[in-house]
Coordinates of C-alpha atoms in Angstrom, one line a residue:
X1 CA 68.8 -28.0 -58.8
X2 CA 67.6 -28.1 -62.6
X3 CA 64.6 -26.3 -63.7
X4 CA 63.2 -29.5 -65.4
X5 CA 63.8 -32.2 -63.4
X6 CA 61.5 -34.2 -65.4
X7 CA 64.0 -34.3 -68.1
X8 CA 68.0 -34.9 -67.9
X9 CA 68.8 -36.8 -70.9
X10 CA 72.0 -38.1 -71.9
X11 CA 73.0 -39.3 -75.1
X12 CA 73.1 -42.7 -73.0
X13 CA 69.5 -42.4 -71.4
X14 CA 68.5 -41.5 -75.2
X15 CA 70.2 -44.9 -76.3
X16 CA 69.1 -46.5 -73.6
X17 CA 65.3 -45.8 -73.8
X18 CA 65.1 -46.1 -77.8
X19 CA 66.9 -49.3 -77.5
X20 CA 63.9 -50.7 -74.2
X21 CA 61.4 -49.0 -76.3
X22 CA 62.5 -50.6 -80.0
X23 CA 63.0 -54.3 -78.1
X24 CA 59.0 -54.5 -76.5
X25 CA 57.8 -53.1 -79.8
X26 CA 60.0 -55.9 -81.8
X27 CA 58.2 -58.3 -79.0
X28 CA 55.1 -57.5 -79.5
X29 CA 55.2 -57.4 -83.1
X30 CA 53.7 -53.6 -83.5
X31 CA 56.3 -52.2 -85.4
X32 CA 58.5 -53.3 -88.5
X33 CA 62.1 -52.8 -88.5
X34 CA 62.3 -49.8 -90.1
X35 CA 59.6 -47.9 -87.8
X36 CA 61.8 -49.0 -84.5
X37 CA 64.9 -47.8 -85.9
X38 CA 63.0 -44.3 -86.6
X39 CA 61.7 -44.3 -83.2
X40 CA 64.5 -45.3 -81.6
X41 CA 66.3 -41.9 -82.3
X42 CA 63.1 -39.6 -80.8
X43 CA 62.5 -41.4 -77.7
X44 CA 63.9 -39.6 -74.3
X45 CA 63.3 -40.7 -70.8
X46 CA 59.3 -39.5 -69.5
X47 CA 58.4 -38.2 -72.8
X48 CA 56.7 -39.4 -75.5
X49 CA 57.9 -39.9 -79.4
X50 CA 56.9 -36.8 -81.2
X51 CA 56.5 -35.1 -78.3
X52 CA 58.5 -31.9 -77.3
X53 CA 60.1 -30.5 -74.3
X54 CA 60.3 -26.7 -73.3
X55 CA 64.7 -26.4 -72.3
X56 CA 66.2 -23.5 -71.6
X57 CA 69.4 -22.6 -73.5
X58 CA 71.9 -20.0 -72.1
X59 CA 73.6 -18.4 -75.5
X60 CA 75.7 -15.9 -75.5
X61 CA 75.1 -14.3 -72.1
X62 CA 71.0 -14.9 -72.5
X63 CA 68.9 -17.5 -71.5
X64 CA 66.3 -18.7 -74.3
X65 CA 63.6 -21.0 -73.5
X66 CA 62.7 -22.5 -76.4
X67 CA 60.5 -26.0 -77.3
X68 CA 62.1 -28.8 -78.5
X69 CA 61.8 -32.6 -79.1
X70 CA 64.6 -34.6 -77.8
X71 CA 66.1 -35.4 -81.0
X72 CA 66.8 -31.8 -81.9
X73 CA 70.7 -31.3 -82.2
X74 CA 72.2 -28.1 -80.6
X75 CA 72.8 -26.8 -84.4
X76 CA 69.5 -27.0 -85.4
X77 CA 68.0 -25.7 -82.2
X78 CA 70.7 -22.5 -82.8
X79 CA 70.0 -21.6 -86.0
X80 CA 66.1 -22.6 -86.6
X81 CA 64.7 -22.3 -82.8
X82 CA 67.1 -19.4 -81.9
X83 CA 67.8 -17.3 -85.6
X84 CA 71.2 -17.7 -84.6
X85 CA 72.2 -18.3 -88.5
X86 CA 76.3 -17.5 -88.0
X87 CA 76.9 -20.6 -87.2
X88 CA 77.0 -23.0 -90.4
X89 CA 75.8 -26.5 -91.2
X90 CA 78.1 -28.0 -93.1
X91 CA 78.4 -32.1 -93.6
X92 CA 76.1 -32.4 -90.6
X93 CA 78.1 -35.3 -89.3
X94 CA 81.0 -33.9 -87.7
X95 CA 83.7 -34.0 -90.1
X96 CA 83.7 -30.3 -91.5
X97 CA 83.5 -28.1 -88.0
X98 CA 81.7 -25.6 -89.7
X99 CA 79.0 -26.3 -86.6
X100 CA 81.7 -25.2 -83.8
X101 CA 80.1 -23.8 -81.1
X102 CA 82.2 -23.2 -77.6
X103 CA 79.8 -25.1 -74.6
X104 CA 81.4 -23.9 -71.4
X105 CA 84.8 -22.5 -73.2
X106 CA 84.7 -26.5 -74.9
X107 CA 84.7 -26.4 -78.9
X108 CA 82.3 -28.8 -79.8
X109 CA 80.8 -30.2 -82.8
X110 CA 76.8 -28.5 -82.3
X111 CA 75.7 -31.5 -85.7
X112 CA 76.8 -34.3 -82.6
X113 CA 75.2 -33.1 -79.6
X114 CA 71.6 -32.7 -78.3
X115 CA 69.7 -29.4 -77.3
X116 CA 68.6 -31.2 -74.4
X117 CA 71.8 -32.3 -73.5
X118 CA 73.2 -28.7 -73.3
X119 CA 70.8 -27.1 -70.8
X120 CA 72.5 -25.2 -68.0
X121 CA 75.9 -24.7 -69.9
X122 CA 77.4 -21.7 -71.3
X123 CA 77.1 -21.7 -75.5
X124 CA 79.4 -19.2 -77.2
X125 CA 78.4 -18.6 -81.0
X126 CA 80.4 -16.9 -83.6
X127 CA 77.5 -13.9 -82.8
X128 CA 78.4 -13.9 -78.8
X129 CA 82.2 -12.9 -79.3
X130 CA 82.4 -9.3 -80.3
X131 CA 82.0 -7.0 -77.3
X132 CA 80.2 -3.7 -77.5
X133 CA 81.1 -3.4 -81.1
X134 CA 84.9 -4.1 -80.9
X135 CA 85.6 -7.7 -82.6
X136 CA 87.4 -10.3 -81.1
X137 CA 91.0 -10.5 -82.0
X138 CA 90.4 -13.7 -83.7
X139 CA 87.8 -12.3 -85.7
X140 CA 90.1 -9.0 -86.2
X141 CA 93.0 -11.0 -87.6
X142 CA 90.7 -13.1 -89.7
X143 CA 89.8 -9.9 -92.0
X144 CA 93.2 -8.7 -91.5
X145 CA 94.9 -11.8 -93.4
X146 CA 91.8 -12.7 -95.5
X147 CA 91.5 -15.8 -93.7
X148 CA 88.3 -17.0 -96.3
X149 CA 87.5 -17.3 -99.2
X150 CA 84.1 -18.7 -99.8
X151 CA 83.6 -17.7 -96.4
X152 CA 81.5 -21.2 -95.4
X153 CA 83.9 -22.2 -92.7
X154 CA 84.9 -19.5 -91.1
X155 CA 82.5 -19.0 -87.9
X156 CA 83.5 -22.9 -87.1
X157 CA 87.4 -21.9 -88.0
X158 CA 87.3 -19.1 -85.5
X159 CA 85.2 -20.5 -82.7
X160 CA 87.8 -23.5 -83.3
X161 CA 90.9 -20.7 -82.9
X162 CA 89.3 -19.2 -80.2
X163 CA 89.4 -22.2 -78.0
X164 CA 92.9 -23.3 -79.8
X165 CA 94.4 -20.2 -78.5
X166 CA 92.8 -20.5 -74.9
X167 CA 94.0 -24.1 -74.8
X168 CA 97.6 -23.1 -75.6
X169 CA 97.5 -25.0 -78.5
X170 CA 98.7 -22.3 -80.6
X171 CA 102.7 -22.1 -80.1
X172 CA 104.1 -22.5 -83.5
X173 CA 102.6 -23.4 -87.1
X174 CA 102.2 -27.0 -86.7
X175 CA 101.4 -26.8 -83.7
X176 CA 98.2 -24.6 -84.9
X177 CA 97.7 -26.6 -88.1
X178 CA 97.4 -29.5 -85.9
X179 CA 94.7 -28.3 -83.4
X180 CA 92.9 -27.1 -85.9
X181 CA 92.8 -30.0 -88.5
X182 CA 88.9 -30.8 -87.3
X183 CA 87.9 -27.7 -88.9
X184 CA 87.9 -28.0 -93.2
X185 CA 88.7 -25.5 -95.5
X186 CA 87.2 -26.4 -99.1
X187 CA 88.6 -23.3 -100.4
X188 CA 92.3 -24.3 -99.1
X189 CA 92.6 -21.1 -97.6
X190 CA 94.7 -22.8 -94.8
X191 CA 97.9 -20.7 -95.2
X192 CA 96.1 -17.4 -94.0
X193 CA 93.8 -18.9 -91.7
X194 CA 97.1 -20.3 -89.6
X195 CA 98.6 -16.8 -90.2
X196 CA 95.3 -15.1 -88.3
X197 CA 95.5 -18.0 -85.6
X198 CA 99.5 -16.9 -84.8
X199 CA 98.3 -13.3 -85.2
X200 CA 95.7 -13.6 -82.5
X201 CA 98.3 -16.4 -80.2
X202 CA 100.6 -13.5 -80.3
X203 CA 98.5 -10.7 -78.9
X204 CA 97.7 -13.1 -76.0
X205 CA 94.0 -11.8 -75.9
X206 CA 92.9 -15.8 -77.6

């Protein structure tokens, strides 16, 4: 049983509610066009625009309780809620990856999704994958072929590889060039980052 029953948004429920909420407004006449379309993005079942909502977010291993409103995307909620600053906002619409986050060993895209929609699930940041002091092997093989340049990307590029590798998506080149094409390198530093990725493959500790 969840913790707050009183709030289990969905990116639907969060469509569905600004949409009911925008249309009686239109009806009515209270609110121009441009106010519904604001409000329309910080309306969540049960609460109220503007209003925030106290979620608990289980990062890394620890549970953080934290206050958000229902707008709040997991990045922001990581880095300005939580101080957790490794992992990078980048275009802040999905195309870069420099957001990857793992959410239950799934990379995914923290600019796209909701605080609120990630209660209860397991977040990995680039911070949560070193073990008592040793790296990861990803991480390891990243400073071992200078996978960076500028440096921007890399948290996203090796949560990406991380999950690439578990996946078994890491088999040959291509292969890795291909699973991780979400993830943008401005500095074109792709050659060593694919020679890290079939570094780590190879050690079979993904």
């Amino acid at each position: 049983m969840s913790d707050h029953p009183q709030v289990r948004p969905t990116r639907r429920t969060v469509l569905r509610a600004g949409g009911v909420t925008a249309a009686g407004a239109i009806a009515a006449g209270a609110l121009p066009a441009t106010a519904v379309a604001a409000e329309s993005e910080s309306t969540v079942d049960g609460v109220e625009p503007g209003a925030s909502v106290e979620i608990t977010l289980r990062v890394n291993g620890a549970d953080h309780r934290v206050s958000v409103e229902p707008r709040v995307t997991l990045l922001d909620a990581l880095r300005e809620r939580l101080g957790l600053t490794g992992t990078k906002k980048g275009c802040d619409r999905g195309e870069c990856g420099a957001c990857t986050v793992l959410a239950d060993g799934q990379r995914i895209k923290s600019c796209l999704t909701l605080a609120v929609m990630r209660q209860g699930q397991r977040i990995t940041t680039v911070e949560g994958l070193a073990r008592d002091g040793e790296l990861h092997p990803v991480q390891a093989a990243f400073i071992r072929r200078d996978a960076f340049q500028c440096g921007f990307c890399t948290p996203g590029q090796i949560m990406s590889a991380v999950a690439a590798i578990e996946e078994g998506h890491a088999g040959s080149d291509a292969e890795i060039r291909e699973w991780m094409s979400g993830n943008l390198c401005r500095c074109s530093c792709y050659p060593n980052i694919v020679a890290a990725v079939r570094d780590a493959a190879k050690e079979g500790r993904g």
